[in-house]
Coordinates of C-alpha atoms in Angstrom, one line a residue:
M16 CA -0.1 -0.3 -0.4
T17 CA 1.4 3.4 -0.8
S18 CA 0.0 6.8 -0.4
T19 CA 0.5 10.1 -2.2
V20 CA 0.7 13.5 -0.9
P21 CA -0.9 16.4 -2.9
S22 CA 0.6 18.8 -5.0
R23 CA 0.5 22.1 -3.7
A24 CA 1.1 25.2 -5.9
V25 CA 3.0 27.9 -3.9
D26 CA 1.7 31.8 -5.7
L27 CA 5.6 33.2 -5.6
P28 CA 6.9 37.0 -5.1
S29 CA 7.7 39.0 -7.5
P30 CA 10.6 40.4 -6.3
K31 CA 10.9 44.7 -5.0
L32 CA 14.5 44.9 -5.1
G33 CA 16.5 45.9 -7.5
G34 CA 19.6 44.0 -8.5
L35 CA 22.2 45.4 -5.3
D36 CA 20.0 46.6 -3.3
L37 CA 21.4 44.8 -0.8
V38 CA 24.3 45.4 -1.6
P39 CA 26.3 47.5 1.3
T40 CA 27.2 50.5 -0.2
T41 CA 30.6 53.1 0.7
D42 CA 30.5 57.2 0.6
E43 CA 34.1 57.0 0.0
T44 CA 34.8 58.4 -4.0
Q45 CA 35.7 55.2 -6.5
K46 CA 37.4 56.2 -9.0
A47 CA 38.7 52.6 -11.6
K48 CA 42.6 52.8 -10.4
D49 CA 40.7 51.7 -6.7
F50 CA 39.2 48.4 -9.1
S51 CA 43.4 47.5 -10.3
S52 CA 45.0 44.8 -8.1
D53 CA 48.3 44.6 -7.9
Q54 CA 48.8 41.5 -10.4
E55 CA 50.2 41.3 -13.7
V56 CA 48.3 41.5 -16.6
R57 CA 48.9 38.5 -18.7
W58 CA 47.4 38.2 -21.7
C59 CA 48.2 38.5 -25.2
P60 CA 49.5 41.8 -26.3
G61 CA 46.1 43.0 -28.7
C62 CA 43.3 40.4 -26.5
G63 CA 39.9 41.8 -26.4
D64 CA 40.0 41.0 -23.0
Y65 CA 41.9 44.6 -22.7
A66 CA 39.5 46.2 -23.6
V67 CA 36.8 44.6 -21.7
L68 CA 38.5 44.4 -18.6
A69 CA 39.2 48.1 -18.7
S70 CA 35.3 49.0 -19.4
V71 CA 34.6 47.1 -16.4
R72 CA 37.5 48.9 -14.2
S73 CA 36.1 52.4 -15.1
F74 CA 32.3 51.0 -14.8
L75 CA 32.7 49.2 -11.3
P76 CA 33.3 52.8 -9.3
E77 CA 29.9 54.0 -10.8
L78 CA 28.0 51.3 -8.3
G79 CA 28.9 52.3 -4.5
L80 CA 29.5 49.6 -3.6
K81 CA 31.8 48.2 -0.9
R82 CA 35.2 46.2 -2.7
E83 CA 34.6 43.8 -0.6
N84 CA 30.9 43.4 -1.6
I85 CA 31.4 42.6 -5.0
V86 CA 33.2 38.7 -6.3
F87 CA 34.0 37.8 -9.2
V88 CA 33.9 33.9 -10.6
S89 CA 35.6 32.4 -13.4
G90 CA 35.8 28.9 -14.6
I91 CA 39.2 28.0 -17.0
G92 CA 40.9 30.3 -20.1
C93 CA 42.0 33.2 -21.1
S94 CA 39.2 34.8 -19.9
S95 CA 38.8 33.7 -16.6
R96 CA 42.2 35.3 -15.1
F97 CA 39.8 38.3 -14.8
P98 CA 39.6 37.8 -11.1
Y99 CA 44.0 38.7 -10.0
Y100 CA 43.2 41.7 -12.4
L101 CA 40.2 43.2 -9.9
D102 CA 40.8 44.7 -6.0
T103 CA 38.1 42.9 -5.6
Y104 CA 37.1 39.1 -4.1
G105 CA 37.4 36.2 -6.3
M106 CA 37.9 32.9 -7.2
H107 CA 39.8 31.6 -9.9
S108 CA 37.4 27.5 -10.4
I109 CA 37.4 24.8 -12.2
H110 CA 36.1 24.5 -15.3
G111 CA 33.5 25.1 -16.7
R112 CA 31.8 25.4 -13.1
A113 CA 31.2 29.2 -12.4
P114 CA 27.4 29.3 -12.6
A115 CA 27.4 26.8 -10.0
I116 CA 29.7 28.3 -7.3
A117 CA 28.8 32.2 -8.3
T118 CA 24.8 29.9 -7.3
G119 CA 26.0 29.0 -4.3
L120 CA 27.4 32.8 -3.0
A121 CA 24.5 34.1 -4.8
V122 CA 21.5 31.6 -2.6
T123 CA 23.6 31.9 0.9
R124 CA 25.2 36.3 0.7
P125 CA 22.6 38.5 0.1
D126 CA 24.7 41.2 0.3
L127 CA 27.6 40.0 -2.4
S128 CA 27.7 41.5 -5.5
V129 CA 28.2 38.3 -8.0
W130 CA 29.7 38.1 -11.2
V131 CA 30.9 35.0 -13.2
V132 CA 33.6 35.9 -15.8
T133 CA 33.4 32.7 -18.3
G134 CA 34.7 32.1 -22.0
D135 CA 32.2 30.9 -25.4
G136 CA 34.9 27.1 -24.0
D137 CA 34.3 27.2 -20.6
A138 CA 30.6 28.2 -20.5
L139 CA 28.9 26.7 -23.3
S140 CA 31.0 23.4 -23.9
I141 CA 31.7 21.7 -20.6
G142 CA 30.0 24.2 -19.1
G143 CA 26.6 24.3 -20.7
N144 CA 24.9 23.0 -18.1
H145 CA 25.5 25.4 -14.6
L146 CA 24.8 27.5 -17.4
I147 CA 21.7 26.3 -18.5
H148 CA 20.4 25.6 -15.2
A149 CA 21.7 29.0 -12.9
L150 CA 19.6 31.0 -16.3
R151 CA 16.8 28.8 -15.5
R152 CA 16.6 29.6 -11.8
N153 CA 16.8 33.2 -12.3
M154 CA 20.2 33.0 -9.8
N155 CA 21.3 37.1 -9.0
I156 CA 24.0 36.9 -11.0
T157 CA 25.6 38.9 -13.6
I158 CA 26.9 36.7 -16.1
L159 CA 30.0 38.1 -18.6
L160 CA 30.6 35.4 -22.2
F161 CA 33.1 36.4 -24.1
N162 CA 33.1 34.7 -27.0
N163 CA 36.5 35.1 -29.4
R164 CA 35.0 31.6 -31.5
I165 CA 38.4 29.8 -30.8
Y166 CA 39.7 28.1 -27.5
G167 CA 42.5 30.5 -27.1
L168 CA 44.3 29.0 -23.8
T169 CA 44.7 25.3 -24.9
K170 CA 46.5 27.4 -28.6
G171 CA 43.7 27.4 -31.3
Q172 CA 40.9 24.7 -30.8
Y173 CA 37.9 25.4 -32.3
S174 CA 34.6 26.0 -29.8
P175 CA 30.9 25.9 -29.8
T176 CA 30.7 28.7 -31.2
S177 CA 33.3 28.3 -34.0
E178 CA 31.5 28.4 -37.2
V179 CA 31.0 26.2 -40.1
G180 CA 34.3 25.3 -41.6
K181 CA 36.1 26.7 -39.9
V182 CA 40.1 25.5 -39.9
T183 CA 41.9 24.7 -36.3
K184 CA 44.1 22.7 -35.6
S185 CA 41.6 20.2 -33.9
T186 CA 40.1 20.7 -37.0
P187 CA 42.3 20.3 -40.3
M188 CA 39.9 20.1 -42.5
G189 CA 37.1 22.2 -41.2
S190 CA 35.2 22.2 -38.4
L191 CA 32.0 20.0 -39.0
D192 CA 29.8 21.5 -35.8
A193 CA 27.0 24.4 -36.6
P194 CA 27.9 26.9 -33.8
F195 CA 25.9 27.7 -30.6
N196 CA 24.3 31.5 -31.0
P197 CA 25.2 31.8 -27.0
V198 CA 21.8 34.3 -26.8
S199 CA 19.6 32.5 -28.1
L200 CA 20.9 29.8 -25.6
A201 CA 20.3 32.4 -22.9
L202 CA 16.8 33.3 -24.2
G203 CA 15.8 29.2 -24.6
A204 CA 16.9 29.4 -20.8
E205 CA 13.9 31.8 -19.8
A206 CA 17.3 34.0 -18.9
T207 CA 15.5 37.2 -17.7
F208 CA 18.1 39.6 -18.7
V209 CA 20.2 39.2 -21.8
G210 CA 21.9 41.5 -23.3
R211 CA 25.3 41.5 -26.0
A212 CA 28.2 44.9 -27.0
L213 CA 31.4 44.3 -28.8
D214 CA 35.0 44.9 -27.3
S215 CA 36.0 47.6 -28.6
D216 CA 32.8 49.4 -27.8
R217 CA 33.0 51.3 -24.5
K218 CA 29.9 53.4 -24.5
G219 CA 27.7 50.2 -25.6
L220 CA 29.5 47.2 -23.1
T221 CA 29.3 49.9 -20.2
E222 CA 25.4 51.1 -20.9
V223 CA 25.1 46.9 -21.1
L224 CA 26.4 45.8 -18.3
R225 CA 25.3 49.0 -15.9
Q226 CA 22.0 47.4 -16.5
A227 CA 22.7 44.5 -15.8
A228 CA 24.2 45.4 -12.9
A229 CA 20.9 46.8 -11.9
H230 CA 18.7 43.6 -13.2
R231 CA 17.5 41.0 -9.9
G232 CA 17.7 37.7 -11.3
A233 CA 20.2 36.7 -14.1
S234 CA 21.5 38.3 -16.3
L235 CA 23.9 37.2 -19.2
V236 CA 25.7 39.8 -21.6
E237 CA 27.6 37.7 -24.4
I238 CA 30.7 39.9 -25.8
F239 CA 32.2 39.8 -28.7
Q240 CA 36.0 39.9 -27.9
D241 CA 39.6 39.5 -30.3
C242 CA 41.5 36.4 -30.1
P243 CA 44.4 38.5 -31.7
I244 CA 47.3 35.3 -32.1
F245 CA 44.4 31.6 -32.8
N246 CA 41.4 33.7 -34.1
D247 CA 42.7 37.4 -35.4
G248 CA 40.2 39.7 -37.1
S249 CA 37.0 37.4 -36.6
F250 CA 34.9 40.0 -35.8
D251 CA 36.7 43.5 -37.9
V252 CA 33.8 43.0 -40.1
L253 CA 31.5 44.6 -36.9
R254 CA 34.0 47.2 -36.8
K255 CA 34.8 48.6 -39.6
P256 CA 32.1 52.3 -40.7
D257 CA 32.3 50.9 -44.7
Q258 CA 31.2 47.5 -43.0
S259 CA 29.9 48.0 -40.1
E260 CA 27.6 50.6 -41.2
S261 CA 24.7 47.9 -42.3
R262 CA 25.3 44.9 -39.7
V263 CA 25.2 46.5 -36.1
I264 CA 22.3 46.7 -34.5
T265 CA 21.4 48.4 -31.7
V266 CA 18.3 47.7 -30.2
R267 CA 17.0 49.8 -26.9
H268 CA 13.5 49.3 -25.1
G269 CA 10.7 51.2 -27.0
E270 CA 12.3 53.0 -29.8
P271 CA 12.2 51.7 -33.5
I272 CA 14.1 49.4 -34.9
T273 CA 17.1 51.3 -37.2
F274 CA 20.0 51.3 -37.7
G275 CA 23.1 52.8 -40.6
N276 CA 24.0 56.0 -41.0
E277 CA 20.9 58.0 -40.9
G278 CA 18.6 55.0 -39.9
R279 CA 18.8 54.2 -43.9
H280 CA 18.0 50.1 -42.3
A281 CA 15.2 49.2 -40.8
V282 CA 14.2 46.2 -38.4
V283 CA 10.5 44.6 -40.0
R284 CA 8.9 41.3 -39.9
K285 CA 8.7 38.5 -42.0
G286 CA 6.1 35.7 -41.2
F287 CA 7.1 34.4 -38.5
G288 CA 10.7 36.0 -37.8
L289 CA 12.6 39.4 -39.4
A290 CA 14.0 40.9 -42.1
V291 CA 16.1 43.9 -43.2
A292 CA 15.2 46.4 -45.4
P293 CA 15.7 50.1 -47.1
T294 CA 13.5 51.9 -44.4
A295 CA 12.3 53.7 -47.2
E296 CA 11.1 51.4 -48.4
V297 CA 8.9 50.9 -46.2
A298 CA 6.0 52.3 -43.8
P299 CA 6.7 54.1 -40.6
E300 CA 4.2 51.6 -38.6
D301 CA 5.7 48.7 -40.1
V302 CA 9.2 49.3 -38.6
V303 CA 9.5 46.9 -35.7
V304 CA 9.7 49.2 -32.4
H305 CA 12.2 47.2 -29.8
D306 CA 10.0 45.3 -27.0
A307 CA 12.3 43.7 -24.0
T308 CA 9.9 42.2 -22.4
D309 CA 8.4 39.7 -25.9
L310 CA 10.5 36.7 -25.5
E311 CA 9.2 35.6 -29.7
L312 CA 10.5 39.4 -30.8
S313 CA 14.3 38.9 -28.2
F314 CA 15.0 35.6 -30.2
A315 CA 13.6 36.1 -33.2
L316 CA 15.7 38.9 -33.2
S317 CA 18.9 37.2 -32.1
R318 CA 18.9 34.8 -35.0
L319 CA 19.0 38.0 -37.1
S320 CA 22.9 37.3 -36.1
D321 CA 24.7 34.9 -38.1
Q322 CA 27.4 33.3 -38.5
A323 CA 29.4 35.5 -40.8
L324 CA 27.4 38.0 -39.3
E325 CA 25.7 39.4 -42.5
H326 CA 23.9 40.7 -38.8
A327 CA 24.6 41.2 -35.3
V328 CA 22.0 42.9 -32.7
F329 CA 23.7 44.5 -30.3
G330 CA 22.4 46.5 -26.3
V331 CA 19.6 44.6 -24.2
L332 CA 17.6 42.4 -25.9
R333 CA 15.2 40.9 -23.1
Q334 CA 14.6 42.6 -19.5
V335 CA 12.3 40.9 -17.4
V336 CA 11.0 40.4 -14.1
R337 CA 10.8 37.0 -12.4
P338 CA 11.1 35.8 -9.2
T339 CA 14.7 35.2 -8.3
Y340 CA 15.9 31.4 -6.5
D341 CA 18.0 32.5 -4.2
D342 CA 14.9 34.6 -2.7
L343 CA 12.6 32.4 -2.7
A344 CA 15.0 29.9 -1.0
R345 CA 16.0 32.2 1.9
D346 CA 12.7 33.5 2.2
Q347 CA 11.4 29.4 2.2
V348 CA 14.4 28.6 4.9
Q349 CA 12.3 31.3 7.2
R350 CA 9.2 30.1 6.8
A351 CA 10.8 27.2 8.2
V352 CA 12.4 28.0 11.0
D353 CA 9.9 29.8 12.6
G354 CA 7.2 27.7 11.7
G355 CA 9.3 26.0 14.8
G356 CA 8.7 22.2 15.6
A357 CA 10.8 20.4 14.1
D358 CA 12.6 18.0 15.8
L359 CA 15.6 15.9 14.3
L360 CA 14.4 12.4 15.9
E361 CA 10.9 12.8 14.3
L362 CA 12.9 14.0 11.1
V363 CA 14.5 11.2 10.4
Q364 CA 12.2 8.2 12.1
G365 CA 8.7 10.0 11.7
R366 CA 8.7 8.8 8.1
D367 CA 8.1 5.9 6.1
T368 CA 11.0 3.9 7.0
W369 CA 12.3 -0.1 5.8
T370 CA 13.3 -2.6 7.9
V371 CA 16.1 -4.7 5.2
R372 CA 17.7 -7.4 6.7
D373 CA 19.7 -10.1 4.0
G374 CA 18.5 -7.4 1.1
A375 CA 15.2 -8.5 1.8
V376 CA 12.4 -5.6 2.3
L377 CA 10.6 -7.3 5.8
G378 CA 8.1 -4.7 6.2
A379 CA 7.8 -0.8 6.2
V380 CA 6.6 0.9 9.6
G381 CA 4.6 4.1 8.9
R382 CA 3.8 7.6 10.7
E383 CA 1.8 6.5 13.3
G384 CA 4.3 3.0 13.9
V385 CA 1.8 0.7 11.8
S386 CA 3.4 -2.2 9.7
R387 CA 1.7 -2.4 6.3

């Protein structure tokens, strides 16, 4: 005979706090140099990581947080040296597991601003499972995903974001794998904040970081960055004015999506997806207005970014409010404590127990001590 416990739905409250509201602030004036550690920065000359580090150092003073309440967690890879170069707390953890460690920090320490720094290999290969579940749970963490489309630290193998046909040391005849689109992946995992920026676009990167930090919940920011040794020039078409003009699409919530010189290109709907058309050839009402709360629109925008970089969408693609796992977990624990009456012996013996002898189950004892 078995007994079942009926499931009970619980209403989950929406967060009433911002991403940093529980983190202690400081009255001291902070500058970029205050967030620079005494460690020598050891990346290859020309690496895009330098630009991202400079942007983050310059941006952190805006938050006004105590440095001892900021934590950067990284995995393994070139980008994962990031915590060494910031004068905050940090952890250079194990391959692909930074989101799991950050999850533990976020749940147990609401007074911390928790950041994850990871690369396309670290996050999307060995760490893919940890990444999607941190996003799905809506942990209050900010994930910076450096995408250089190559394994740099291990000297130039193809990565989960390398283009089909990419010739590398591990794919001498060209990669056969279809690459991940990290933004599409994050949206599929229902991340509540998803953005993208280019390492050399300091203004655009800082604006996305600012919004990601203020968001309460899982924020993922994909950063296109160059690896000058093993994948040099991989994003040059997005940097050179004569080529980027027709490729770079920057979105802002509530604004029509136009781009290029004097907005001469526009994003319009085409069937169930989106397309690019000359602005002069479409009616103003047919130009898509960005709505960061619309998951279907955000996903359609992410699909405009293809591996050939004919177009690449930057800015905040999605931002919505949803309860965070860490807030809910702390609340649930507190309710259990406030309820009182818990007895360890009762917890161990009070529910169904089974007697096993010589490999055979002899019987089960229920809560009232009646064998059945």
